[in-house]
Each structure stands twice: as structure tokens, then as C-alpha cells.
XYZ file of C-alpha atoms in Angstrom:
468
model
C 69.955 22.834 -8.194
C 66.629 21.677 -5.472
C 66.459 24.888 -2.864
C 66.991 23.435 0.866
C 63.844 23.526 2.286
C 63.133 24.553 5.954
C 61.509 22.432 7.868
C 59.363 23.965 11.224
C 56.605 24.155 14.089
C 55.087 27.386 15.151
C 53.555 28.867 17.540
C 51.550 31.956 18.410
C 52.431 34.585 21.827
C 48.206 34.495 22.833
C 47.288 30.782 22.007
C 50.508 29.416 23.756
C 51.292 31.471 26.468
C 49.713 31.971 29.889
C 47.005 35.211 30.685
C 48.732 37.679 32.770
C 46.464 40.665 33.600
C 49.237 43.478 33.098
C 49.562 42.462 30.046
C 45.946 42.347 28.757
C 45.667 43.166 24.676
C 42.967 43.464 21.923
C 41.287 39.413 22.115
C 41.321 39.315 26.258
C 39.404 41.687 25.574
C 37.087 40.353 23.341
C 36.847 36.511 24.784
C 35.409 38.056 27.422
C 32.239 38.109 24.857
C 29.481 35.337 25.656
C 30.114 32.071 24.394
C 34.354 32.902 24.172
C 37.027 30.882 25.464
C 38.986 32.425 27.653
C 43.260 31.744 27.173
C 43.213 31.062 30.279
C 47.018 29.339 31.240
C 47.493 27.769 27.476
C 50.335 25.685 27.602
C 52.279 27.988 29.683
C 54.672 28.356 26.175
C 56.164 31.362 28.517
C 57.406 29.443 31.382
C 57.428 26.005 28.761
C 59.525 27.680 25.773
C 62.358 25.107 26.294
C 60.857 22.022 26.433
C 58.980 23.284 23.156
C 61.475 23.773 21.491
C 63.484 20.597 22.708
C 60.442 17.756 21.149
C 60.552 20.493 17.793
C 64.809 19.869 18.112
C 64.160 15.761 18.107
C 61.208 15.908 15.159
C 64.016 16.720 12.858
C 62.921 20.693 12.795
C 65.727 23.201 11.654
C 63.112 26.586 12.421
C 60.600 27.351 15.275
C 57.959 30.078 14.718
C 57.188 32.184 18.013
C 55.697 35.477 17.799
C 55.779 38.350 20.592
C 53.018 40.306 22.522
C 53.047 43.056 21.682
C 50.931 43.937 24.348
C 54.075 42.105 26.806
C 56.448 44.312 25.055
C 54.211 47.718 24.754
C 52.249 48.118 27.957
C 52.207 51.836 27.509
C 52.174 54.018 24.383
C 56.842 54.583 24.158
C 56.628 52.480 27.548
C 58.575 49.243 26.598
C 58.708 46.260 29.258
C 62.713 45.221 29.269
C 61.794 42.397 31.046
C 59.568 40.924 27.648
C 62.007 41.571 25.343
C 64.422 39.787 27.563
C 62.712 37.095 27.634
C 61.940 36.555 24.002
C 65.828 36.898 24.098
C 66.221 34.188 26.111
C 63.453 32.084 22.735
C 65.673 33.038 20.240
C 68.723 31.861 22.137
C 67.212 28.517 23.059
C 65.886 27.585 18.786
C 69.488 28.406 18.021
C 71.205 26.738 20.581
C 68.876 23.725 19.994
C 70.114 23.836 15.799
C 67.653 26.142 13.958
C 66.500 29.019 12.668
C 63.922 31.056 14.693
C 60.917 32.627 12.754
C 59.149 35.686 14.189
C 55.984 36.816 13.803
C 55.581 40.968 15.191
C 51.511 41.398 15.560
C 50.301 37.891 15.662
C 46.051 38.585 15.235
C 46.701 40.505 18.527
C 47.673 44.339 20.119
C 47.820 46.183 22.853
C 44.401 48.562 24.179
C 45.781 51.727 23.006
C 46.369 50.669 18.495
C 43.868 51.290 16.871
C 44.330 49.572 13.286
C 42.112 51.786 11.901
C 43.737 55.175 12.999
C 46.394 56.909 10.627
C 49.023 57.019 13.405
C 49.173 53.017 13.456
C 51.978 52.750 10.830
C 54.062 54.717 12.913
C 53.158 52.645 16.100
C 54.411 49.614 14.279
C 57.817 51.478 13.002
C 58.463 52.406 16.379
C 57.083 48.428 18.175
C 59.325 47.595 15.423
C 62.291 49.263 15.589
C 62.500 48.295 19.374
C 62.430 44.955 18.587
C 64.976 45.394 16.289
C 67.908 46.169 18.339
C 67.085 44.292 20.307
C 66.390 40.952 19.097
C 67.802 42.160 15.155
C 70.946 40.379 15.896
C 69.615 36.647 15.655
C 67.057 37.022 14.572
C 66.515 36.678 10.712
C 63.376 35.810 8.915
C 60.702 37.860 10.426
C 56.258 37.707 9.634
C 55.341 41.779 10.034
C 51.810 40.589 10.528
C 50.268 37.515 10.619
C 47.079 36.572 8.351
C 46.703 40.188 6.074
C 44.025 38.999 4.908
C 41.674 37.256 8.016
C 41.780 41.299 9.944
C 39.523 42.429 7.394
C 36.800 40.183 9.795
C 37.165 42.959 11.940
C 35.786 45.291 10.655
C 32.759 43.426 7.978
C 30.431 41.261 9.522
C 29.087 38.939 6.373
C 24.562 39.434 6.036
C 24.244 35.912 7.819
C 27.060 36.143 10.547
C 25.117 37.518 14.188
C 28.081 38.806 15.915
C 32.153 40.287 14.024
C 33.530 36.440 13.749
C 37.076 39.068 14.878
C 38.195 42.338 17.170
C 37.766 44.773 17.308
C 34.070 44.658 15.852
C 32.502 47.971 14.785
C 28.651 48.677 16.063
C 26.254 47.602 15.634
C 24.248 50.178 13.639
C 26.867 50.494 11.054
C 26.141 50.424 7.939
C 26.962 48.251 4.944
C 29.414 50.935 3.172
C 30.645 51.859 6.680
C 32.195 48.460 6.995
C 33.533 47.947 3.384
C 35.476 51.750 4.638
C 36.496 50.708 7.942
C 38.453 47.249 5.514
C 39.859 50.230 3.272
C 41.830 51.872 5.663
C 42.424 49.140 7.589
C 44.399 47.486 4.306
C 45.618 50.750 3.635
C 47.039 50.839 7.116
C 48.168 47.412 7.033
C 50.174 47.573 4.067
C 51.960 50.923 5.297
C 52.649 48.718 8.917
C 54.409 46.214 6.348
C 56.745 47.762 4.808
C 57.191 51.019 8.420
C 58.660 47.484 9.960
C 60.736 46.047 6.777
C 62.307 48.586 6.613
C 63.361 49.538 9.928
C 64.351 45.549 9.946
C 66.195 45.637 7.197
C 67.567 48.750 8.452
C 69.465 47.094 11.141
C 69.690 43.453 8.913
C 69.894 44.030 5.920
C 70.379 39.557 5.140
C 67.138 39.911 7.073
C 63.820 37.648 5.373
C 61.147 40.005 5.897
C 57.631 38.997 5.273
C 53.526 38.304 5.688
C 51.454 35.460 5.498
C 48.673 35.814 3.491
C 45.542 33.125 4.922
C 45.060 31.014 1.183
C 41.210 29.013 0.498
C 42.319 26.313 -2.270
C 39.441 27.772 -4.719
C 39.267 25.782 -8.403
C 41.536 28.334 -10.338
C 39.414 30.300 -12.190
C 37.582 31.363 -9.216
C 40.522 33.043 -7.606
C 41.233 34.720 -11.731
C 37.465 36.869 -11.658
C 38.153 37.622 -8.133
C 41.393 38.740 -8.111
C 40.987 40.335 -11.952
C 37.179 42.086 -9.550
C 40.312 43.366 -7.111
C 42.286 44.534 -9.692
C 39.255 46.535 -11.862
C 38.654 48.497 -8.485
C 39.262 52.608 -9.106
C 38.090 53.755 -6.309
C 36.551 53.275 -2.614
C 33.374 53.730 -3.716
C 33.683 51.330 -6.604
C 35.097 49.297 -3.191
C 32.510 50.198 -0.573
C 30.053 48.240 -2.793
C 31.939 45.226 -2.619
C 29.623 45.553 0.484
C 26.806 45.716 -0.167
C 27.198 41.754 -1.638
C 28.471 41.428 2.118
C 26.807 42.345 4.936
C 23.664 44.326 4.421
C 21.063 41.622 5.579
C 17.952 41.150 3.602
C 14.664 39.785 4.026
C 15.011 38.768 0.429
C 18.620 36.660 1.737
C 17.289 35.518 5.250
C 14.400 34.053 2.365
C 16.774 32.326 -0.118
C 18.855 31.508 2.477
C 15.935 29.424 4.404
C 15.321 27.631 0.938
C 18.697 27.191 -0.610
C 21.399 27.274 1.946
C 24.426 27.767 1.496
C 24.089 28.826 -2.389
C 23.256 33.063 -1.710
C 26.891 33.513 1.009
C 28.593 32.123 -1.550
C 26.941 34.201 -4.298
C 27.563 37.093 -1.978
C 31.487 36.882 -0.922
C 33.021 35.661 -3.672
C 32.613 38.517 -6.183
C 33.800 40.977 -3.864
C 37.287 41.640 -3.467
C 37.697 39.929 0.433
C 37.985 36.974 -1.467
C 40.093 37.645 -3.425
C 44.467 37.501 -3.311
C 44.610 41.563 -2.645
C 47.404 41.412 -0.504
C 49.411 38.932 -2.706
C 48.001 41.113 -5.859
C 48.652 44.520 -3.519
C 52.296 43.488 -3.109
C 52.817 43.093 -6.991
C 51.434 46.752 -7.127
C 48.559 45.228 -9.061
C 46.250 47.460 -6.885
C 44.513 50.725 -7.539
C 46.798 52.844 -4.720
C 44.224 54.989 -2.618
C 44.676 50.481 -1.262
C 48.088 49.730 -1.203
C 49.946 52.680 -2.265
C 53.467 52.436 -3.665
C 56.215 52.888 -2.044
C 54.267 49.801 -0.060
C 54.577 47.445 -3.860
C 56.847 44.406 -2.780
C 57.964 44.721 0.226
C 58.592 41.778 0.932
C 62.082 40.019 0.567
C 60.032 36.415 0.249
C 55.892 35.489 -0.987
C 54.925 33.410 2.690
C 50.864 32.185 2.948
C 49.693 29.856 5.133
C 47.426 27.197 2.815
C 44.567 24.757 4.844
C 41.888 23.379 3.173
C 40.845 23.024 -0.735
C 38.516 22.210 -3.036
C 38.752 20.780 -6.453
C 38.361 22.456 -9.004
C 35.190 20.819 -10.495
C 33.776 19.579 -6.354
C 32.024 22.869 -6.013
C 29.395 21.729 -3.563
C 32.115 21.833 -1.503
C 32.854 26.290 -1.092
C 30.082 25.874 2.080
C 32.350 23.999 4.236
C 35.868 26.126 2.702
C 33.292 29.380 4.636
C 32.658 26.949 7.082
C 36.067 26.365 7.840
C 36.468 29.627 8.100
C 34.207 29.786 11.316
C 35.441 26.933 13.768
C 33.946 24.537 12.173
C 37.379 22.377 10.685
C 36.258 18.960 11.588
C 33.585 19.606 8.395
C 36.599 21.457 6.087
C 37.836 20.304 2.864
C 41.432 18.521 2.626
C 42.414 18.712 -1.121
C 47.176 19.005 -1.376
C 46.716 19.704 -4.818
C 45.259 22.650 -4.634
C 48.692 23.734 -2.029
C 50.990 22.790 -6.427
C 48.826 25.243 -7.725
C 49.960 28.083 -4.902
C 52.935 27.286 -5.456
C 53.017 27.652 -9.477
C 51.420 30.552 -8.897
C 53.467 32.738 -6.540
C 56.339 31.074 -8.961
C 55.291 32.847 -11.366
C 54.139 36.396 -9.712
C 57.493 36.240 -7.453
C 59.702 35.069 -9.142
C 62.787 36.203 -7.806
C 61.508 35.355 -4.554
C 61.628 32.221 -2.574
C 58.415 30.377 -1.013
C 57.548 29.995 3.059
C 54.462 28.167 2.960
C 54.466 30.245 6.452
C 51.233 27.307 8.041
C 49.926 24.058 6.896
C 49.195 21.437 9.294
C 45.145 20.303 10.381
C 42.460 18.821 13.531
C 43.289 15.647 14.324
C 41.036 14.492 11.306
C 39.810 16.430 8.476
C 37.756 15.417 6.255
C 37.702 12.230 7.353
C 42.349 12.830 6.496
C 44.221 11.951 9.354
C 46.696 14.892 10.749
C 49.062 12.449 9.143
C 47.780 10.952 6.468
C 47.266 15.422 6.410
C 50.963 16.076 6.710
C 51.983 13.671 4.380
C 50.322 14.384 1.070
C 51.215 18.204 1.245
C 54.380 17.988 2.361
C 54.742 15.426 -0.828
C 53.621 18.441 -2.829
C 56.184 21.197 -1.702
C 59.359 17.553 -2.801
C 57.933 16.976 -6.295
C 57.718 21.241 -6.520
C 60.941 21.797 -5.249
C 61.540 18.930 -7.928
C 60.366 20.807 -10.133
C 62.655 24.176 -9.111
C 60.057 26.222 -7.570
C 61.900 27.746 -5.315
C 60.686 26.911 -1.472
C 62.473 27.543 1.593
C 59.946 27.036 4.254
C 57.497 23.994 5.184
C 56.329 25.586 9.189
C 53.709 22.556 10.975
C 51.155 24.745 12.711
C 51.697 23.634 15.447
C 54.026 22.166 17.662
C 51.488 22.000 21.158
C 47.535 22.207 21.905
C 46.877 25.291 21.780
C 44.102 27.873 22.250
C 42.138 28.620 18.657
C 40.891 31.845 19.395
C 38.103 31.060 21.888
C 36.569 28.025 20.565
C 36.050 25.600 22.917
C 39.181 23.113 22.977
C 38.688 19.602 21.596
C 39.687 17.010 18.176
C 38.296 20.237 16.164
C 40.450 22.320 17.257
C 43.766 21.017 18.837
C 45.778 21.513 15.559
C 49.294 19.782 18.073
C 51.450 17.697 16.507
C 51.787 17.619 20.300
C 48.242 16.768 22.700
C 48.187 18.781 25.055
C 44.323 18.702 27.773
C 44.381 22.174 28.687
C 41.213 21.713 30.887
C 42.017 19.140 32.091
C 45.252 18.367 33.124
C 46.943 20.637 35.308
C 50.257 19.384 34.763
C 50.054 20.406 31.185
C 51.998 17.630 29.774
C 52.690 16.970 25.683
C 51.939 13.229 25.010
C 53.260 13.160 20.940
C 51.133 11.988 18.365
C 50.480 10.094 15.714
C 51.079 13.547 13.090
C 54.760 13.570 15.992
C 55.683 10.396 14.597
C 55.086 10.872 10.595
C 56.279 14.517 11.011
C 60.026 13.675 11.784
C 59.526 10.515 9.398
C 58.697 12.474 6.729
C 61.694 15.469 8.071
C 63.903 13.265 7.493
C 63.348 10.679 4.824
C 63.098 14.933 2.623
C 65.932 14.515 0.179
C 65.637 18.309 -0.341
C 65.544 19.043 4.220
C 67.944 21.796 4.893
C 71.125 21.786 7.110
C 70.856 23.457 10.870
C 72.518 26.317 11.750
C 76.212 26.082 11.483
C 77.033 28.702 13.837
C 74.553 29.546 16.782
C 75.328 32.629 16.892
C 73.796 33.989 13.175
C 72.157 31.363 11.808
C 73.276 29.431 8.120
C 71.262 30.686 5.279
C 69.039 27.826 3.409
C 70.560 26.584 0.764
């Protein structure tokens, strides 16, 4: 019997909620740097969530993913903002009343200024936050993401030699050595695994049927390269061994600069790919395949579904396009390589790695045009892969399109090359922030309506129905 797939859309707090100076998060501070575009009003989702929920329901969606602003909920250590919690409860209930399952992310790339991800106390702090959220929202939410794209957070502590600045907050001091950067990454990885464990435990205590997971960002690289990277990651036996990976990525030398000038992207590709950072380290850890100093034994298998984000990939023998995958990580999405075949490979891979867990494509989507492929065609190609996988027996619980509207794309200027929205919003020039349907919105509506695997709408406003 084929699994029933929830088709959904998503938003994220920092990218869609207007900035409130009472509750700045780490990214608000980061966006004060030169060259960053602050979120400003964003799409004003805080006040206009009902409109976006209606749009999603109109597409035929049965899932709507949001994220919570930890900075709003806990503006000071141990002090929780009931007004914010009440607001998010209203959002969740509006989603359910519209016939959709809410999927709630606890930490989507941002955190309060009083939080330090490297602090040994971070998992306990995350536990306390998750416990408060579970008490307030647990009755209305079944699907949870603990940490959005944990694999990307390392780039707030590692600066590859070809970059002039850290890609995301918080960043280390300018004189941090490659060893110090990788040591910070190791501490971060361990803390993220521990925080995920703590959040899952408390969410399951409040609802034993809660479905809790995370969504690492996965690049679509050839299988043989992925296997090699994973093999190297599995073989790491000590902190010193892990730190050695930083030398090729973070240590900037005259020779590397010269080779970069001479050979273009090849030196950075050869520097990055052999390291643990390019491996699928999050899911390898949860599968029990990493050393316990990275993923402690009691953090293994702390998941109820296999979540992942997939956007871009290259064909098996098109290695010359790997540099465009790395460029996409820097926000050059319009040139990112599009290949839906990598999504098929990932679904097969995770079915084999976690045979008893459902799979959730937590994010998939495109800017207006990437690699010459329109967003509408991109959705057709990737959803076809999902349908074919389900027909072959792969247990896919949900496919969530990023995103319902235009959003602020992490400090980048807003334009066609950074706009993932099914509904376009002119964030900089339209004071009314009108939601304008793009051709991809109608395509997504048609694909959902035609899907033989789509899940039925939840049957009860009090408790959403389980898929399948």
C-alpha cells in the first residue's frame, strides 16, 4: 500500500516576521554588518499569517510549516513571554482550522542573544525552551523540527580559506586558527546532537505520538563522492583527527591563493569535499556511525522520521558543476545546478539507512529560474520523483515546498535570484505587501490535486489525523 503524502509549504520566523527591536535575535545583530540586507518588515507574517494560511489551503496543502522565534519566546534567560506563546498557539490553530497539519520548527537558524551554541549548558537551555513550548503547543502539534539545517550551522564557526568572512553568525575572531575553528565545529556538533535529544525527549513526554526530527541540508553530489566523504567521516576517531580536516578548508596559504587564481574552483573543491563537513554527518550520527565524541551514544536514533532539505544537485559525471553547488551555498541560486535525480537517490539512501522510519522532504524549491529551469518546471520534475518513489514503496510522509511567499533570504538582496515564493511579495517597494501568485503556485495546486498519493485533510480540528 502506498504511503499518503502530505504536500505543504513553509515559512520561517526571521525571514517572514517583521523585526521587533524588543526581541532581536542573533541574525538581527549579524545583519548590521556591511553588505547585509536587514529583514525590516519582511512579509509581516506575524500580523498576516491568516492570509498566508488561506493561500496554502487554497493550493490544496495539508501541511504548513512555521518556525518559532526563540528570541520572542525567551527574551531573557529563563523569562518566557506568554504573549508570544499565545500568538503562536493562534497560528497553529489557524493552520489546523484550515485543514492542515502544523509542522513547527523550534530553532530556524536564529537564537536569542543570550544563547551560546558552544556553551556546555546549551542543550539544557534548549531543553527548557522546548519544554515550555511543548506545554503551550504540544496538544495542537504533532510534527516537530528541532533544529533547522544543523549541518549548515558549522559555517558560523568555520571560514573556508576562499571566503573573506564567515557565512553566518556568530563567527569567530579574525585570528582564529584552523585548529580552533574545527575544535569549535566539534563542540557545536556534539551540542546540536545533545540539544536534539533533549528536545525530542521533552516533546515525547508531552505527546508520545509526536513526530520529531531535523532537516540537514543535503547536496546532490555523485554517489561515489558521497560514499567516500561518509567513509572518511565514519573513520574519524579523535578530536585531533577531526581538527586535521580544518587545515585543508580553513588554512589560507599563498599556494592556495595562487592555485585558485590559476585553476579557478578546483582548489576549493579539493579542499572541501574530503572533509567531514561535506559528509552527511547529521544522519550518520543519528544512525550510530560516528565516533561518540561527536554524537554521544544516547543521541543515536533520536528521531521519529528522516527529514532533509534538498535543492540542487549534479549528474554523476558532470563534476565540472560542483563549484556551482558551492556557489549556491553563498547565495548564487540562479546559477545553481538543477537535477531531480539526486532526490531519487537520497530517498533510496535514507530508506536503506533508516528502514523503519518515514521520510520527510522538509524543504524543496527554487528561485524564479535556476540553471535555466523555471520554478514551475522544477516542481514538476521533483514531485514526479517523489510520486515514483512512493509508487515503488518508499515511505514518504511529506513534501514541503519552500516557500509560500517571498521572504528575506538571510541578508541577501531581494530579487528573482533569491525569491523562492510561490506568491511574490515586493518586500522593498510595496507598502501593502500584496501576495501575487506566480505561475508556480498554479503548477503546485495542479500537481497536488492530481497526486494519487496525497494525504487527506485532517479530520478533527482538535487533533490532526495521522498520515496513511
